[in-house]
Amino acid sequence: MVFSKRFFSLSVISCLSFFSLNSLSAQVLLTNQILDLRSESSFGKDIHKWSFKPGDSPRITETAEDDVFLDEDSGEIKAHIFSYAQPTLEESVRTGWISGFQIQTGWDKVTDGDGELYYPDFSKYMEKYKGYGWYRTEIIVTKEDIQNKFKSKNLTVRLGQISQADAVYWNGKFIGGTGLHLDTDTDVQLDDKSLYSDKIRFYRIPYHLLKVDEPNVLAVRVYAKYPLSPGLSHDKFYVSSNKYSERAEYWNDFKKIFVIVLTLLLGSFYLYWQFLFRNEEHATIYFALGSIFMALNTLFQSQIIYSILNDGFLIKKIEYVTWIALVHFLFNFIVRFAHVRNGWIKLTNRYIDAAGLVSALIVIFAPNLFFLSKFFFYWSFVTILLGASLFYIIFLGRKVPSMGTVSFGFFAFIMLMLNDVFVEMQWEWYPSHTFVKDYAFAAFTVSVALSIVKNMIDSRLLVEKQKEEKDRLSRYFSPAVMETIVTDKIKLGGEEKDIATLFSDIVGFTTFAEKNPPGVVLDHLNTIFESLSDLIFHYSATLDKFIGDAIMAFWGAPKQTELDAYHAIACAVDMQKRMVEINQELGLEPGTFRLRIGVNYGEAIVGNIGSVKRMDYTVIGDAVNTAARLESHGIPGKVAVSEAAFLAAGGETYIEYEDTKELTLKGKSEPVKVYFVTKVHPRT
């Protein structure tokens, strides 16, 4: 078994009492469809009686028997019958059997009536009995069982995990074996590749061997080369219909395949999600690699692998290597996910990674299964500190988004692993005999997937919030300025640029305000500003501010183009046209509201002006003042454009005007030539 899982136990021992209650349900069997063969009571039901005898059985050779094999040395076909497997034991082999032996506990863990271990020293057992032992029990299958429970006489006996090889006999006939075969001679020492401690056995009972309403003798020959839960131990032992056992096999395979597919899909999805939004986040890589090795680990713990590889030792090596990789990738994932990889944690992380690489190499070159298991036993104690440190790291990263969800999954992962540790250790006070490791990493992976979903939801809410903020900002700033604010590129200061500036003022609005209630005045002003603002934004301008009933806008910042002056003049001409439409929409007499507009082009300072706590994105300078003066000296309903703006917009090629004037403006030593523009021609 995977002894490395024990490194979690000390970290969460305080939670054991709660989990042990939940584990009770793990040993519940569908007793209405099977005949339970376990030797421990379940919820008040009677225990199933088993007997055990150490050592191998003497052989009986009878040519008339059906169980035969080819003796390659003599070239003869001989029967190979064991005395201990016979339905009725001869007088010579009746003694030495221990009754009431527990099959769910390795024979080195079973005690007698005085609480003393029967076989405390495995090495002495191995020396005396060569690692062999026999189990026997009587099973009565009634007609009622056939009709109501099994609904068939085609039955299968399911034996849970047997350490480390077995051969099974029903009423004296060989019906199957794993590691041991019909022709495996007495006291033969198997090599490590023939040991399958984790394989679940399903053996069909031949139809003609089944006795109804009579005792059926089930005898199991077991072999244990190493002190690794020797004998019949762990999991479920029962008789069922072939159909039920097939479903059980399919279900076991399905669970493994489900975990494999789930871990691969969620790992790939998480990798895609992180690469899509956080390319610098290395936690994604470690989670994806952890998912891959978890899938491999699950595969090599499944019954599927035994149909692919016929080497139990190799299977166990690969299982342990993938587990080491999984543990280290999990550690790296949480460290990076919690964003605490610095200082001593970073240095420790390097040593842990190096230790993991060395551990994997030791596993690969392990000489035998016992060395491999012992190494993992000690390696697991070293990694206890690793498990404890993960809780500390989770605590340090508790403020990281979705860390709570990941922490819950990690906790579930530990609790499920802890169940398997206790089952493996065969502690009498622990009620469960069922492994749930199939669901451990799946639970953690699902929690990480939930964190992804949570991040997606949070990201969507953040996007919606940003959109709402943009919508609010768009009411105060132009799109260009709004993007600058949202992208956090604001800093105090400015720069010199060629700017096209537009000033407009509503003529007749002051008189209208004197004659109408404030509410009507404000409603009309907002209607005018909303319509003109849309037009200004349409021409990609920065709407600087509203000054009473005046508007200030400029082109050339934050983005500058060669068409800034042209767009300013085109916008001004359309504003005059729009003002005529606004009077009609408001139901006012033509000419009630008119615009004076002044446009200038020249060098100005643009940027964030004011203080750190309160600033305006605006333009200042002589060119701006000139535009304001042009507006104030302009003619209602006309667009006054300076010569500089006129020429920058393309001159007479694109701009039509009805008149020009020389205006003397305040602050100007020389008159300014002004064009009163009436039309703008299209320009690419």
XYZ file of C-alpha atoms in Angstrom:
684
model
C 0.000 0.000 0.000
C 0.965 3.626 -0.304
C 2.603 4.277 3.041
C 3.401 7.841 2.017
C -0.188 8.775 2.683
C 0.536 8.607 6.389
C 2.294 11.941 6.310
C -1.092 13.595 6.596
C -2.183 11.802 9.743
C -0.474 13.851 12.427
C -1.660 17.086 10.853
C -5.353 16.360 11.271
C -5.559 13.767 14.046
C -7.849 16.050 16.009
C -10.528 15.632 13.320
C -10.453 11.839 13.444
C -13.443 11.320 15.706
C -15.702 13.182 13.317
C -14.457 11.330 10.274
C -14.620 7.912 11.867
C -18.353 8.341 12.283
C -18.686 9.116 8.593
C -16.561 6.081 7.712
C -19.142 3.721 9.214
C -21.209 4.020 6.098
C -18.229 2.979 3.977
C -18.509 -0.648 5.093
C -22.214 -0.999 4.355
C -22.883 -3.652 1.723
C -26.008 -4.289 -0.301
C -26.806 -7.363 1.750
C -30.076 -7.947 -0.066
C -28.043 -8.916 -3.149
C -24.930 -10.542 -1.679
C -23.818 -12.959 1.002
C -21.365 -11.151 3.238
C -18.272 -13.228 4.106
C -16.478 -10.766 6.350
C -15.393 -11.946 9.746
C -16.403 -8.826 11.667
C -19.912 -7.944 12.756
C -21.696 -5.172 10.906
C -24.501 -3.313 12.685
C -25.414 -6.197 14.965
C -25.325 -8.980 12.367
C -23.612 -12.271 13.127
C -20.014 -12.620 12.069
C -18.985 -15.106 9.404
C -16.867 -17.940 10.786
C -13.429 -18.565 9.287
C -10.608 -20.912 10.192
C -6.919 -20.410 9.535
C -3.968 -22.772 9.437
C -0.377 -21.644 8.956
C 1.831 -23.303 6.376
C 1.138 -25.028 3.100
C -1.023 -28.050 2.551
C 0.175 -31.558 1.765
C -0.757 -32.764 -1.706
C -3.030 -35.534 -2.825
C -2.304 -37.069 -6.212
C -5.213 -38.825 -7.876
C -5.377 -39.362 -11.615
C -9.151 -39.606 -11.502
C -9.568 -35.994 -10.411
C -10.675 -33.295 -12.817
C -8.032 -30.796 -11.690
C -4.969 -31.821 -13.650
C -1.875 -30.253 -15.072
C 0.984 -31.259 -17.326
C 4.105 -32.258 -15.447
C 6.744 -31.007 -17.865
C 9.514 -33.058 -16.201
C 7.813 -36.408 -16.639
C 5.521 -35.497 -19.485
C 2.573 -36.923 -17.633
C -0.800 -35.429 -16.832
C -1.306 -35.487 -13.084
C -3.854 -34.237 -10.628
C -2.633 -31.574 -8.196
C -4.895 -31.663 -5.167
C -4.325 -30.039 -1.768
C -5.603 -31.691 1.380
C -6.612 -28.378 2.989
C -8.868 -27.579 0.028
C -10.990 -30.713 0.297
C -14.642 -30.404 1.391
C -13.997 -32.889 4.181
C -10.687 -32.789 6.000
C -8.977 -36.060 6.684
C -8.132 -36.932 10.250
C -4.446 -36.232 9.639
C -5.031 -32.576 8.686
C -7.876 -31.632 11.024
C -5.663 -30.418 13.850
C -3.892 -27.051 13.978
C -6.735 -24.970 12.609
C -7.574 -21.722 14.436
C -11.309 -21.051 14.410
C -12.865 -17.580 14.428
C -9.930 -16.134 12.546
C -10.509 -12.617 11.191
C -10.052 -12.367 7.457
C -10.093 -8.589 7.395
C -6.930 -8.371 9.427
C -3.462 -9.606 8.415
C -2.505 -12.767 10.272
C 0.309 -10.903 12.041
C -2.359 -8.645 13.670
C -4.803 -11.267 14.979
C -4.838 -12.017 18.716
C -6.066 -14.996 20.699
C -8.519 -14.989 23.590
C -5.835 -13.683 25.942
C -5.022 -10.764 23.666
C -1.721 -12.286 22.534
C -0.675 -12.224 18.899
C -0.719 -15.604 17.218
C 2.197 -14.799 14.901
C 4.020 -11.695 16.115
C 7.259 -12.345 14.218
C 6.834 -12.614 10.464
C 10.421 -13.674 9.897
C 9.900 -16.728 12.118
C 6.621 -17.456 10.338
C 8.400 -17.196 6.997
C 11.198 -19.480 8.142
C 8.820 -22.101 9.503
C 5.930 -21.939 7.054
C 7.590 -20.461 3.952
C 5.033 -17.635 3.898
C 2.008 -19.846 3.204
C -1.316 -20.105 5.008
C -4.824 -21.449 4.399
C -8.284 -20.036 5.132
C -11.470 -22.100 5.185
C -15.118 -21.322 5.717
C -18.479 -22.942 5.092
C -21.088 -21.084 3.053
C -24.706 -22.154 2.905
C -26.647 -20.919 -0.113
C -30.350 -21.561 0.257
C -33.080 -21.845 -2.358
C -34.466 -18.606 -1.010
C -31.072 -16.961 -1.632
C -31.101 -18.218 -5.201
C -34.639 -16.964 -5.805
C -34.630 -13.672 -3.940
C -31.040 -12.620 -3.282
C -29.015 -13.808 -6.269
C -31.848 -14.638 -8.720
C -29.398 -16.997 -10.401
C -27.210 -20.017 -9.704
C -24.339 -18.430 -11.594
C -22.378 -17.001 -8.689
C -19.085 -15.240 -8.101
C -16.979 -15.031 -4.975
C -15.355 -11.658 -4.422
C -12.251 -11.503 -2.278
C -10.895 -8.081 -1.369
C -7.243 -7.236 -1.212
C -5.062 -10.254 -0.462
C -1.445 -9.864 0.433
C 0.240 -11.043 -1.606
C -0.875 -14.058 -3.729
C -3.734 -16.556 -3.588
C -5.394 -19.631 -5.049
C -9.099 -20.253 -4.392
C -10.918 -23.590 -4.129
C -14.680 -24.167 -4.012
C -15.729 -27.550 -2.693
C -12.228 -28.840 -3.377
C -11.985 -27.558 -6.976
C -9.653 -24.788 -8.122
C -11.706 -21.832 -9.414
C -8.980 -19.202 -9.831
C -5.846 -17.616 -8.450
C -3.658 -14.524 -8.524
C 0.065 -15.172 -8.263
C -0.598 -18.778 -7.223
C -1.901 -21.247 -9.785
C -3.278 -24.747 -9.928
C 0.164 -26.174 -10.625
C 2.086 -24.041 -8.108
C 3.884 -26.615 -6.013
C 4.058 -26.569 -2.228
C 6.353 -24.088 -0.532
C 7.388 -22.462 -3.828
C 8.889 -18.983 -3.313
C 7.360 -16.520 -5.778
C 9.266 -13.657 -7.294
C 8.154 -10.074 -6.614
C 6.432 -9.577 -9.957
C 3.969 -12.350 -8.985
C 2.808 -10.457 -5.890
C -0.439 -8.509 -6.290
C -1.347 -7.061 -2.911
C -3.823 -4.495 -4.255
C -5.663 -6.557 -6.836
C -9.333 -7.286 -6.092
C -10.236 -10.887 -6.897
C -13.428 -11.999 -8.642
C -13.699 -15.780 -9.124
C -16.700 -17.431 -10.760
C -18.164 -20.467 -9.057
C -18.804 -23.276 -11.579
C -22.491 -24.064 -11.793
C -22.027 -27.771 -11.126
C -19.960 -27.109 -7.966
C -22.656 -25.130 -6.183
C -24.570 -26.954 -3.468
C -27.956 -25.578 -2.460
C -29.120 -25.853 1.148
C -25.864 -27.639 1.969
C -22.514 -26.352 3.230
C -20.131 -25.193 0.496
C -16.473 -25.134 1.495
C -14.443 -22.134 0.384
C -10.694 -22.647 0.887
C -8.124 -19.967 0.085
C -4.431 -20.686 -0.209
C -2.462 -17.502 0.463
C 1.194 -16.583 0.183
C 2.966 -13.592 1.721
C 6.643 -13.046 0.975
C 6.904 -9.887 3.103
C 5.236 -8.615 6.316
C 2.795 -6.418 4.424
C -0.687 -7.198 5.839
C -0.270 -10.930 5.081
C -3.355 -12.975 4.299
C -6.930 -11.920 3.570
C -7.188 -8.287 4.605
C -9.030 -5.062 3.689
C -12.116 -4.350 1.680
C -15.191 -6.510 0.973
C -15.533 -10.319 0.862
C -18.814 -11.755 -0.422
C -20.670 -14.112 -2.732
C -22.937 -12.584 -5.346
C -24.482 -13.292 -8.709
C -22.249 -13.001 -11.769
C -24.317 -10.065 -12.909
C -23.828 -8.243 -9.624
C -20.083 -8.931 -9.584
C -19.761 -7.723 -13.166
C -21.498 -4.509 -12.171
C -19.133 -4.216 -9.209
C -16.122 -4.689 -11.508
C -17.485 -2.169 -13.986
C -18.195 0.242 -11.161
C -14.643 -0.087 -9.820
C -13.266 0.534 -13.299
C -15.689 3.392 -13.848
C -14.593 5.117 -10.636
C -10.975 4.920 -11.726
C -11.712 6.100 -15.250
C -13.923 8.872 -13.880
C -11.137 10.114 -11.616
C -8.596 9.889 -14.438
C -10.761 11.806 -16.893
C -11.894 14.300 -14.252
C -8.367 15.129 -13.096
C -7.086 15.486 -16.652
C -10.007 17.647 -17.784
C -9.981 19.912 -14.743
C -6.196 20.185 -14.846
C -6.337 21.158 -18.514
C -9.168 23.589 -17.873
C -7.326 25.201 -14.983
C -4.182 25.482 -17.113
C -6.203 27.098 -19.910
C -7.882 29.485 -17.490
C -4.606 30.586 -15.895
C -2.739 30.949 -19.193
C -5.637 32.928 -20.592
C -5.730 35.489 -17.784
C -2.541 35.144 -15.743
C 0.392 34.128 -17.880
C 2.839 34.718 -15.041
C 1.056 32.345 -12.680
C 3.164 29.181 -12.350
C 0.682 27.479 -10.028
C -1.212 26.435 -13.155
C 1.668 24.324 -14.410
C 2.078 22.497 -11.109
C -1.636 21.816 -10.802
C -1.773 20.480 -14.366
C 1.262 18.241 -13.748
C -0.237 17.110 -10.446
C -3.438 16.210 -12.294
C -1.505 14.179 -14.846
C 0.364 12.220 -12.180
C -2.823 11.756 -10.175
C -4.403 10.260 -13.280
C -1.407 7.941 -13.684
C -1.480 7.047 -9.992
C -5.179 6.205 -10.244
C -4.549 4.115 -13.341
C -1.862 2.072 -11.591
C -4.122 1.541 -8.579
C -6.942 0.317 -10.794
C -7.827 -3.224 -11.755
C -7.505 -2.193 -15.400
C -3.716 -2.106 -15.200
C -3.524 -5.783 -14.244
C -4.949 -6.714 -17.632
C -2.210 -4.652 -19.286
C 0.851 -5.472 -17.162
C 1.584 -8.840 -15.639
C 4.137 -7.533 -13.166
C 2.866 -6.582 -9.713
C 6.256 -5.187 -8.626
C 6.503 -2.853 -11.630
C 2.920 -1.699 -11.091
C 3.702 -0.846 -7.479
C 6.876 1.041 -8.459
C 5.056 3.227 -10.952
C 2.234 3.810 -8.465
C 4.712 5.044 -5.845
C 6.646 7.229 -8.292
C 3.445 8.911 -9.447
C 2.433 9.419 -5.823
C 5.764 11.106 -5.006
C 5.338 13.365 -8.024
C 1.745 14.144 -7.023
C 2.751 15.116 -3.469
C 5.508 17.435 -4.648
C 3.452 19.061 -7.383
C 0.627 19.550 -4.890
C 3.032 21.242 -2.492
C 4.370 23.510 -5.250
C 0.851 24.334 -6.402
C -0.327 25.444 -2.959
C 2.878 27.413 -2.300
C 2.485 29.345 -5.531
C -1.274 29.628 -5.281
C -0.886 31.175 -1.828
C 1.808 33.573 -3.163
C 4.176 32.887 -0.261
C 7.160 31.515 -2.178
C 9.866 33.668 -0.667
C 12.602 33.524 1.915
C 12.910 30.239 3.810
C 9.848 28.815 2.069
C 11.521 29.175 -1.313
C 14.748 27.581 -0.036
C 12.843 24.755 1.651
C 10.867 24.228 -1.525
C 14.091 23.584 -3.430
C 15.274 21.001 -0.912
C 11.887 19.296 -1.000
C 11.936 19.122 -4.790
C 15.441 17.645 -4.704
C 14.341 15.106 -2.082
C 11.377 14.159 -4.256
C 13.633 13.528 -7.250
C 15.978 11.367 -5.160
C 12.999 9.477 -3.704
C 11.644 8.738 -7.172
C 15.028 7.357 -8.261
C 15.225 5.148 -5.160
C 11.766 3.763 -5.912
C 12.670 3.056 -9.527
C 15.794 1.096 -8.544
C 14.282 -0.602 -5.444
C 15.534 -4.230 -5.339
C 12.343 -5.762 -3.936
C 8.827 -5.017 -2.729
C 9.817 -5.081 0.937
C 12.559 -2.489 0.490
C 10.134 -0.391 -1.544
C 7.462 -0.539 1.163
C 9.918 0.147 3.982
C 11.374 3.107 2.139
C 7.904 4.541 1.682
C 7.168 3.990 5.321
C 10.127 6.142 6.377
C 9.602 8.598 3.544
C 6.087 9.173 4.816
C 7.370 10.282 8.209
C 9.723 12.769 6.598
C 6.785 14.231 4.677
C 4.744 14.739 7.836
C 6.515 18.092 8.123
C 5.556 18.782 4.533
C 1.883 18.219 5.308
C 2.046 20.430 8.408
C 3.810 23.179 6.471
C 1.034 23.162 3.866
C -1.453 24.145 6.546
C 0.872 26.943 7.579
C 1.243 28.072 3.975
C -2.530 28.004 3.522
C -2.803 30.167 6.629
C -0.282 32.659 5.190
C -2.191 32.805 1.909
C -5.638 32.919 3.453
C -6.383 36.304 1.852
C -5.742 35.040 -1.660
C -9.001 34.894 -3.683
C -10.604 31.425 -3.617
C -8.073 30.179 -1.052
C -10.932 29.134 1.191
C -12.350 26.837 -1.476
C -8.942 25.302 -2.181
C -8.323 24.877 1.563
C -11.609 23.003 1.939
C -10.640 20.684 -0.915
C -7.215 20.117 0.596
C -8.828 19.282 3.934
C -11.167 16.782 2.238
C -8.168 15.321 0.424
C -6.374 14.754 3.726
C -9.394 13.240 5.453
C -9.974 10.730 2.657
C -6.303 9.810 2.595
C -6.340 9.450 6.358
C -9.134 6.883 6.109
C -6.949 4.723 3.868
C -4.012 5.032 6.275
C -6.125 3.764 9.166
C -7.622 0.956 7.082
C -4.121 -0.072 6.041
C -2.845 -0.050 9.623
C -5.775 -2.274 10.665
C -6.430 -0.587 13.985
C -9.190 -2.394 15.830
C -10.878 0.774 17.045
C -11.321 2.103 13.506
C -14.623 0.835 12.025
C -14.016 1.224 8.292
C -12.502 -1.458 6.049
C -13.052 0.353 2.758
C -10.562 2.454 0.803
C -11.787 5.769 -0.530
C -8.570 6.956 -2.139
C -10.310 7.039 -5.526
C -12.131 10.154 -4.414
C -9.322 11.950 -2.568
C -7.605 13.908 -5.297
C -10.883 14.112 -7.184
C -12.309 15.997 -4.197
C -9.330 18.333 -4.201
C -9.564 18.792 -7.969
C -13.254 19.599 -7.750
C -12.518 22.210 -5.085
C -9.932 23.795 -7.366
C -12.465 23.687 -10.196
C -14.946 25.448 -7.918
C -12.290 28.065 -7.244
C -11.997 28.511 -11.014
C -15.752 28.970 -11.291
C -15.634 31.402 -8.381
C -12.816 33.320 -10.071
C -14.817 33.384 -13.289
C -17.845 34.732 -11.455
C -15.715 37.281 -9.602
C -14.032 38.274 -12.859
C -17.378 38.715 -14.548
C -18.661 40.790 -11.641
C -15.452 42.835 -11.811
C -15.914 43.385 -15.534
C -19.516 44.438 -14.968
C -18.411 46.721 -12.166
C -15.761 48.265 -14.395
C -18.356 48.692 -17.109
C -20.635 50.480 -14.659
C -17.710 52.643 -13.569
C -16.966 53.460 -17.196
C -20.590 54.328 -17.759
C -20.486 56.664 -14.767
C -17.167 58.176 -15.823
C -18.419 58.662 -19.369
C -20.902 61.145 -17.990
C -18.073 63.294 -16.706
C -15.176 62.626 -19.077
C -14.597 61.980 -22.739
C -13.942 58.356 -23.815
C -10.210 58.972 -24.224
C -9.837 60.537 -20.797
C -12.060 57.876 -19.281
C -9.795 55.100 -20.645
C -6.783 56.886 -19.217
C -8.443 57.016 -15.794
C -9.559 53.363 -15.898
C -6.136 52.068 -16.954
C -4.551 53.962 -14.034
C -2.112 56.014 -16.118
C -2.900 59.284 -14.390
C -0.078 61.415 -13.058
C 0.228 65.096 -12.245
C 1.869 67.156 -15.004
C 1.503 68.009 -18.664
C 3.214 68.217 -22.034
C 3.198 70.549 -25.038
C 1.089 69.457 -27.967
C -0.635 70.962 -30.977
C -4.253 71.179 -29.852
C -7.489 72.092 -31.619
C -9.756 73.830 -29.099
C -13.487 74.518 -29.382
C -15.537 76.859 -27.212
C -19.294 77.209 -27.596
C -21.857 79.339 -25.783
C -25.679 79.256 -25.914
C -27.020 82.646 -26.970
C -30.457 83.399 -25.567
C -30.216 81.006 -22.667
C -29.775 83.700 -20.014
C -32.985 85.408 -21.154
C -34.782 82.045 -21.203
C -33.573 81.313 -17.658
C -34.967 84.609 -16.375
C -38.436 83.819 -17.700
C -38.789 80.118 -16.755
C -38.718 78.027 -13.562
C -35.322 76.525 -12.567
C -36.554 72.981 -13.223
C -37.473 73.794 -16.824
C -34.213 75.668 -17.312
C -32.170 72.728 -16.027
C -34.136 70.213 -18.103
C -33.598 72.227 -21.299
C -29.899 72.753 -20.540
C -29.350 69.037 -19.959
C -31.145 68.198 -23.191
C -28.902 70.600 -25.114
C -25.712 69.383 -23.446
C -26.587 65.694 -23.949
C -27.214 66.171 -27.639
C -24.103 68.301 -28.223
C -21.939 65.974 -26.095
C -22.913 62.996 -28.242
C -21.843 64.937 -31.288
C -18.535 65.982 -29.699
C -17.782 62.369 -28.721
C -18.727 61.277 -32.227
C -15.846 63.393 -33.506
C -13.460 61.753 -30.985
C -12.962 64.884 -28.930
C -12.119 65.281 -25.277
C -14.999 67.103 -23.642
C -13.125 69.193 -21.119
C -15.885 70.846 -19.126
C -19.230 72.610 -19.008
C -18.955 76.246 -17.935
C -22.447 77.497 -17.177
C -24.132 77.210 -20.550
C -20.783 76.962 -22.379
C -18.846 73.905 -23.556
C -15.102 73.473 -23.894
C -13.681 70.591 -25.955
C -10.351 69.830 -27.559
C -8.658 67.461 -30.015
C -5.078 66.198 -30.001
C -4.916 64.630 -26.525
C -4.637 62.035 -25.196
C -4.518 60.796 -28.823
C -3.212 63.036 -31.554
C -3.987 62.757 -35.278
C -3.437 64.831 -38.424
C -7.176 65.481 -38.620
C -7.620 67.142 -35.217
C -8.244 70.663 -36.615
C -10.484 69.273 -39.367
C -12.575 67.300 -36.864
C -12.902 70.341 -34.602
C -14.275 72.501 -37.411
C -16.540 69.715 -38.745
C -17.896 69.200 -35.238
C -18.561 72.919 -34.851
C -20.502 73.092 -38.146
C -22.632 70.066 -37.113
C -23.242 71.622 -33.695
C -24.838 74.635 -35.375
C -27.059 72.328 -37.415
C -27.910 70.261 -34.320
C -28.909 73.435 -32.442
C -31.625 74.124 -35.004
C -32.977 70.594 -34.465
C -32.845 71.000 -30.681
C -35.097 74.076 -30.851
C -37.621 72.037 -32.780
C -37.400 69.073 -30.360
C -37.973 71.406 -27.408
C -40.959 72.978 -29.138
C -39.358 76.432 -29.161
C -39.463 79.168 -31.737
C -36.668 78.978 -34.320
C -33.622 80.886 -33.118
C -34.620 80.749 -29.435
C -31.292 79.103 -28.680
C -28.296 79.719 -30.911
C -24.610 78.944 -30.568
C -21.530 81.086 -30.761
C -18.560 78.826 -31.535
C -14.866 79.620 -31.703
C -12.185 77.187 -32.924
C -8.413 77.630 -32.740
C -5.391 75.434 -33.372
C -1.984 75.853 -31.798
C 0.501 74.745 -29.215
C -0.812 74.275 -25.685
C 0.028 72.400 -22.504
C -2.181 69.355 -21.939
C -2.251 67.057 -18.912
C -3.415 66.665 -15.343
C -3.353 70.088 -13.774
C -4.126 70.846 -10.141
C -3.030 68.829 -7.089
C -2.532 65.141 -6.325
C -5.889 64.992 -4.527
C -7.832 67.079 -7.029
C -6.823 67.457 -10.655
C -8.368 68.202 -14.032
C -7.334 66.757 -17.354
C -7.376 69.942 -19.432
C -5.424 72.228 -21.774
C -3.983 75.645 -20.999
C -2.063 78.200 -23.007
C -2.418 81.080 -25.438
C -4.001 78.902 -28.132
C -6.781 77.974 -25.694
C -7.344 81.575 -24.665
C -7.539 82.566 -28.329
C -10.302 80.025 -28.968
C -12.257 81.440 -26.019
C -11.839 84.983 -27.358
C -13.015 83.893 -30.823
C -16.166 82.441 -29.304
C -16.929 85.607 -27.330
C -16.374 87.800 -30.439
C -18.235 85.416 -32.711
C -21.627 85.735 -34.372
C -24.603 83.704 -33.079
C -25.314 80.821 -35.431
C -21.840 81.101 -37.004
C -18.552 79.205 -36.548
C -15.545 81.476 -36.046
C -12.333 79.672 -37.025
C -8.829 81.098 -36.677
C -6.498 81.156 -39.657
C -4.231 78.619 -37.920
C -7.134 76.153 -37.524
C -8.372 76.855 -41.068
C -5.001 76.039 -42.623
C -4.401 72.995 -40.369
C -7.762 71.577 -41.446
C -6.821 71.709 -45.137
C -7.829 75.261 -46.104
C -10.175 75.960 -48.982
C -9.817 72.405 -50.283
C -12.045 71.100 -47.507
C -13.483 74.174 -45.805
C -16.124 76.591 -47.179
C -16.636 80.006 -45.535
C -18.866 82.985 -46.179
C -16.745 85.781 -44.802
C -13.469 86.669 -43.132
C -12.604 89.348 -40.603
C -9.643 90.753 -38.814
C -10.416 90.720 -35.080
C -8.421 92.389 -32.389
C -8.517 90.046 -29.428
C -7.595 90.747 -25.849
C -4.003 89.811 -25.138
C -3.061 89.856 -28.832
C -0.779 92.567 -30.186
C -1.813 91.875 -33.773
C -5.243 91.256 -35.298
C -6.321 87.641 -35.849
C -7.787 86.635 -39.184
C -11.063 84.787 -38.648
C -13.004 82.586 -41.111
C -16.738 82.183 -40.659
C -17.150 78.586 -41.851
C -20.406 77.287 -43.303
C -19.537 73.854 -44.697
C -16.935 71.093 -44.435
C -16.203 68.705 -47.318
C -15.575 64.995 -46.659
C -11.974 64.027 -46.061
C -10.378 60.622 -45.700
